[in-house]
PDB file of C-alpha atoms in Angstrom:
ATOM      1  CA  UNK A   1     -52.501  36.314  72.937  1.00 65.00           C
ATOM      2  CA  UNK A   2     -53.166  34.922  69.416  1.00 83.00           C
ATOM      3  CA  UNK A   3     -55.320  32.022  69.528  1.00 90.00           C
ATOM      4  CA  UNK A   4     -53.356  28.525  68.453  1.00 94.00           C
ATOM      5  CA  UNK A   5     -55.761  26.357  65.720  1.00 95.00           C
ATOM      6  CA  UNK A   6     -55.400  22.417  65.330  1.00 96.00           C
ATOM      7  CA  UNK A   7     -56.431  21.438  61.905  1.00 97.00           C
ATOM      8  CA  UNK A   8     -55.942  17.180  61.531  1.00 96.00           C
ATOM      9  CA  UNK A   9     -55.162  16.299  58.135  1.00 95.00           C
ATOM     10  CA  UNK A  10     -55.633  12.622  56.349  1.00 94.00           C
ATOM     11  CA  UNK A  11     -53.115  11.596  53.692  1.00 94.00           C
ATOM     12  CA  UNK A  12     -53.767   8.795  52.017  1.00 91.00           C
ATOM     13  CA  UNK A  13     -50.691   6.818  50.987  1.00 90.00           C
ATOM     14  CA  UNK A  14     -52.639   5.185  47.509  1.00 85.00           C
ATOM     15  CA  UNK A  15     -54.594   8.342  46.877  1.00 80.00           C
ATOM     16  CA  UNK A  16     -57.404   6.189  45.556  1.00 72.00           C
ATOM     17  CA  UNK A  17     -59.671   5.927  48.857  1.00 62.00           C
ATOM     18  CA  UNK A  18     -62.920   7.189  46.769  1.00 64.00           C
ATOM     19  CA  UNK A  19     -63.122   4.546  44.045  1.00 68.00           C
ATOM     20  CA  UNK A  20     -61.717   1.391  47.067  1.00 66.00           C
ATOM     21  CA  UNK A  21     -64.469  -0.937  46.843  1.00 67.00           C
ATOM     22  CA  UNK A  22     -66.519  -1.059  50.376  1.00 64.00           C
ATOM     23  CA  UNK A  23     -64.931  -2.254  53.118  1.00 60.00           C
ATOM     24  CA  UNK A  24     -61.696  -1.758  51.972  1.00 73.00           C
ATOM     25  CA  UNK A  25     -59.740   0.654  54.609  1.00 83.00           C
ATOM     26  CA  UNK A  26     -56.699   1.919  53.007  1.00 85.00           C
ATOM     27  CA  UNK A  27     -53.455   3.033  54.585  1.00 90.00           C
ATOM     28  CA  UNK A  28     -53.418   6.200  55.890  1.00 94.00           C
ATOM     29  CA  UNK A  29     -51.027   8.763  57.923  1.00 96.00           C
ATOM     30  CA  UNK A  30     -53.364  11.100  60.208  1.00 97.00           C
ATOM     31  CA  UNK A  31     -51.285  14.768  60.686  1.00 98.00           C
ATOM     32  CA  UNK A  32     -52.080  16.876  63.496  1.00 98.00           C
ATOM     33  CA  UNK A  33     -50.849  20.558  62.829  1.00 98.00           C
ATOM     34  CA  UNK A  34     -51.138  23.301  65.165  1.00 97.00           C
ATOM     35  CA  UNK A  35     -50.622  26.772  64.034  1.00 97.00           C
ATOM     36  CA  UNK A  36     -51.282  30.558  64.395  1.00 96.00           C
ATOM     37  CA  UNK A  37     -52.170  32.951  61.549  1.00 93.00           C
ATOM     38  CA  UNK A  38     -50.497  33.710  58.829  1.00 94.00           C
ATOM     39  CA  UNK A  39     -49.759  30.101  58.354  1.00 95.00           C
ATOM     40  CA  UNK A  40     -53.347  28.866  59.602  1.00 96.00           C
ATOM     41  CA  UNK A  41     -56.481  30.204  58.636  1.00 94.00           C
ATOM     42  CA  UNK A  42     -60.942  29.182  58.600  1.00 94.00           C
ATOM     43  CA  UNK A  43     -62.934  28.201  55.893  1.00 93.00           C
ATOM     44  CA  UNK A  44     -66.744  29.399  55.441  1.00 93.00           C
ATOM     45  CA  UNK A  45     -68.351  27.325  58.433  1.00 94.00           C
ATOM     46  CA  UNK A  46     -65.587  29.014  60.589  1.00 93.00           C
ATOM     47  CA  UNK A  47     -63.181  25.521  61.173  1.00 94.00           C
ATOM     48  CA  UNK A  48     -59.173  26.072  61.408  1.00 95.00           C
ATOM     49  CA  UNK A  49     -58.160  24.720  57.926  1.00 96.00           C
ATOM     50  CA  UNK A  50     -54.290  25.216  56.701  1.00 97.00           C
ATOM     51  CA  UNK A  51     -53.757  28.498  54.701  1.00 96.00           C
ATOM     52  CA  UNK A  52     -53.970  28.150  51.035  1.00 96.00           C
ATOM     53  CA  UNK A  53     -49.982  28.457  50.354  1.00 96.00           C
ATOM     54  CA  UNK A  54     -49.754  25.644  53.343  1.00 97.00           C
ATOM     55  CA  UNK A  55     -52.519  23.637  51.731  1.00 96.00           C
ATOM     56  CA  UNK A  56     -51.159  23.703  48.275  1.00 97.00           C
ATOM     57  CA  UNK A  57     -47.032  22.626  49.580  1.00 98.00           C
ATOM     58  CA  UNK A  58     -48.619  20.040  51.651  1.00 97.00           C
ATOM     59  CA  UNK A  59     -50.773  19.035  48.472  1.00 96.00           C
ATOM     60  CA  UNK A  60     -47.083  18.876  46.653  1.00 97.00           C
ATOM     61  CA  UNK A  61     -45.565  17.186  49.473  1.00 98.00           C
ATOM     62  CA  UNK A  62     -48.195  13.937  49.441  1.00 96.00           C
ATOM     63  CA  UNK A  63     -47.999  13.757  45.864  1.00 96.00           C
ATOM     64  CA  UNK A  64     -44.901  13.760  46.173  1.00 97.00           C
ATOM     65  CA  UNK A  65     -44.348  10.981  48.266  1.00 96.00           C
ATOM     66  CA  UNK A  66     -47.165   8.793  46.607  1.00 94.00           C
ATOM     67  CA  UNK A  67     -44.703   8.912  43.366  1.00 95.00           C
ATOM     68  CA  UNK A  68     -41.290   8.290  45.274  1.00 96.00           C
ATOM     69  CA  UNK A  69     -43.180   5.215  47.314  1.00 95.00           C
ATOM     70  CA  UNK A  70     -45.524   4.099  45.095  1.00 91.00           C
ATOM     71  CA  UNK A  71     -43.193   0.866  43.694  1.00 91.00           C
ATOM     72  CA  UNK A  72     -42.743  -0.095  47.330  1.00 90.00           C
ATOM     73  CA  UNK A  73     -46.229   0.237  49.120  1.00 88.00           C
ATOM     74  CA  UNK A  74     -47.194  -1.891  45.840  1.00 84.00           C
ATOM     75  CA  UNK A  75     -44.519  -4.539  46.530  1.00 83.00           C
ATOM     76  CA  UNK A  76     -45.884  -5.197  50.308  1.00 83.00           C
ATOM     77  CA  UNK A  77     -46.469  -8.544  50.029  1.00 76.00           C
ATOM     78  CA  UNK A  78     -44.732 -11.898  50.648  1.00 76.00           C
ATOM     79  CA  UNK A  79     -43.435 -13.387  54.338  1.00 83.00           C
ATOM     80  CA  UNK A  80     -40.662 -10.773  55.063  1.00 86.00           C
ATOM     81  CA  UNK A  81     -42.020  -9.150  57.677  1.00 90.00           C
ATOM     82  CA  UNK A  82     -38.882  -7.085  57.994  1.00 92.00           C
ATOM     83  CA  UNK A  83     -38.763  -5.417  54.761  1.00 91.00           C
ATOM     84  CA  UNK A  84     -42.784  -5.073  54.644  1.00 91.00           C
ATOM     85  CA  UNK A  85     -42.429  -2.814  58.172  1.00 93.00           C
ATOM     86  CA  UNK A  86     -38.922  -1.715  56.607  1.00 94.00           C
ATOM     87  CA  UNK A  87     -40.903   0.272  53.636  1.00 93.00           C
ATOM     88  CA  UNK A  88     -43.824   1.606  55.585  1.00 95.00           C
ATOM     89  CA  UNK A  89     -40.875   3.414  58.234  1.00 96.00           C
ATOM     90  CA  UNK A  90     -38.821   5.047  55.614  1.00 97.00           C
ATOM     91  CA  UNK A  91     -42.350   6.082  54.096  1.00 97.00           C
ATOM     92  CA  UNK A  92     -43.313   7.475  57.438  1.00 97.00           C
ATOM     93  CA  UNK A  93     -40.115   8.990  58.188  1.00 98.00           C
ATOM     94  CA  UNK A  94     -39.544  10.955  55.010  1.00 98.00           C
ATOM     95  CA  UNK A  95     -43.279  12.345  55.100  1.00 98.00           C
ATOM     96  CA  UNK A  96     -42.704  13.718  58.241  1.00 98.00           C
ATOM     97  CA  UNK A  97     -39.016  15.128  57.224  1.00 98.00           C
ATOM     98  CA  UNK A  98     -40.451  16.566  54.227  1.00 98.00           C
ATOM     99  CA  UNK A  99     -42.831  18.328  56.405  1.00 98.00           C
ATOM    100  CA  UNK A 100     -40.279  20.009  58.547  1.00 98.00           C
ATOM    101  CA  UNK A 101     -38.291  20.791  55.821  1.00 97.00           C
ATOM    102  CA  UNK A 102     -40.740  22.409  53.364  1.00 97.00           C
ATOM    103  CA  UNK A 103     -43.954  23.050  55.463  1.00 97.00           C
ATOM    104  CA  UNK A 104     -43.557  23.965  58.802  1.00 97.00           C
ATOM    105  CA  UNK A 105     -42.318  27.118  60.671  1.00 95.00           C
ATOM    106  CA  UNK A 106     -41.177  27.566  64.079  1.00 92.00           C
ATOM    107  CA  UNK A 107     -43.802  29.840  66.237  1.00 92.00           C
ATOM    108  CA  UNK A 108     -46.540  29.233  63.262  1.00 96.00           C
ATOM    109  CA  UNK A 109     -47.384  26.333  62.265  1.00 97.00           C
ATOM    110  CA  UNK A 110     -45.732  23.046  64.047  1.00 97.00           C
ATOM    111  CA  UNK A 111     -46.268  19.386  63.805  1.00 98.00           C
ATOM    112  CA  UNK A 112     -48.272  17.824  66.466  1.00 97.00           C
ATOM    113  CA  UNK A 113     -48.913  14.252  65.871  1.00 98.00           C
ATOM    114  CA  UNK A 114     -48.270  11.686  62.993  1.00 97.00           C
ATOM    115  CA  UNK A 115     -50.792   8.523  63.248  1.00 97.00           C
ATOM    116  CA  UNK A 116     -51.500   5.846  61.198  1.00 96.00           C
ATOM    117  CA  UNK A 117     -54.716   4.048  60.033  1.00 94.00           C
ATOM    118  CA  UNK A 118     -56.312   1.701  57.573  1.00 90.00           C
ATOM    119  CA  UNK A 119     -54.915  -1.849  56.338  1.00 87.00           C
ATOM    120  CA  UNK A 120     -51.656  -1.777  56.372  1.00 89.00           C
ATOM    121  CA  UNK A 121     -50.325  -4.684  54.700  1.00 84.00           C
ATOM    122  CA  UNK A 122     -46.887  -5.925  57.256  1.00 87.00           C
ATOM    123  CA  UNK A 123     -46.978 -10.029  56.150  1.00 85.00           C
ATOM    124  CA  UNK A 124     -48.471 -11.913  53.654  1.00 81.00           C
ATOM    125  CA  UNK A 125     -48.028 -16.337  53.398  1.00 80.00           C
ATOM    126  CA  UNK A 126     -49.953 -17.540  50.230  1.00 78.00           C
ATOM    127  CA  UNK A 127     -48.041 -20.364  49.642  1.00 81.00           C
ATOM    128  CA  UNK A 128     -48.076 -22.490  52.528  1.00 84.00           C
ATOM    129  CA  UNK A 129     -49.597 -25.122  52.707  1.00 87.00           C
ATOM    130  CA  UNK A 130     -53.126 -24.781  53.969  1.00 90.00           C
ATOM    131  CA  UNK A 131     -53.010 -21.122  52.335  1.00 85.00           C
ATOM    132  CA  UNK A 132     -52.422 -23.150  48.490  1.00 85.00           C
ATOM    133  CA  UNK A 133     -55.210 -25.356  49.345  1.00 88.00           C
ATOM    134  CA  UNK A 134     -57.691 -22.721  50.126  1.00 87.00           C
ATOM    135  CA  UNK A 135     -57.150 -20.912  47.107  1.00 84.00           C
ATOM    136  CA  UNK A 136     -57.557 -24.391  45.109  1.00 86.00           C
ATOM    137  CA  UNK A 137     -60.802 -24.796  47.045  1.00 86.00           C
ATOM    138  CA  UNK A 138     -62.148 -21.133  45.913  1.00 83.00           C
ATOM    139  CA  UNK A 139     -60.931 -21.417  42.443  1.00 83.00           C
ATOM    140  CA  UNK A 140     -63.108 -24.659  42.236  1.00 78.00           C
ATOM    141  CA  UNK A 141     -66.512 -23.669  43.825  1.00 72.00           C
ATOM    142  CA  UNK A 142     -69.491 -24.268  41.748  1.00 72.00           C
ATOM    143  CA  UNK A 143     -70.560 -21.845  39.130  1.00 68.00           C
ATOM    144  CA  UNK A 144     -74.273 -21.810  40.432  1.00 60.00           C
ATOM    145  CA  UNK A 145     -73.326 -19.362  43.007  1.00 56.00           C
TER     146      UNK A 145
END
């Protein structure tokens, strides 16, 4: 019986997560794959990695989806909760049908698990009250610090 391989796979939604300033945790979707060869394959320390054809459409597939998305994961912002969550499911949702559509195949390589991670940004209130007044306050601290 031909061994099955997992291989987990982070794509991150910005693309940026080398040059985020520390501490900054950016959104991510964690893929779990598992797969058989042709479609899977191991890199020189011997770890399941996708095949090079599989890494380069799922390469094509996250850039991809960082241009399509990229005007509304930069809008998330404001108090509507509903259109915030709204924009990170249809981003969600088409990564995942773009996936079965142009990367997977049935009894080689199959989709696992989709998870999410990082700070993802679902409400924002910056001008209420208190919120106005503690931006004031930080605008107006004293240079000497």
């Amino acid at each position: 019986m031909t061994e099955v391989l997992t291989v987990i796979r982070e794509f991150d939604v910005f693309g940026n997560a080398g040059q985020t300033p520390y501490g900054i945790d950016t959104p991510k979707i964690n893929v779990q794959f598992v797969g058989i060869s042709p479609a899977m394959a191991f890199d020189a320390n011997n770890q399941p990695k996708l095949a090079r054809t599989n890494e380069r459409k799922l390469r094509d597939i996250e850039d991809g989806l960082r241009r399509e998305f990229h005007d509304k994961m930069a809008a998330l912002d404001g108090n509507d909760l509903a259109q915030n969550l709204q924009a990170i499911q249809d981003l969600i949702t088409t990564f995942k049908s773009r996936l079965e559509q142009d990367l997977l195949s049935d009894n080689q390589l199959e989709l696992e698990s989709l998870t999410m991670n990082g700070e993802w940004l679902t409400y924002w209130q910056d001008n209420a009250p208190l919120a106005k007044t503690k931006a004031q306050q930080q605008e107006n601290l004293p240079q000497d610090f």
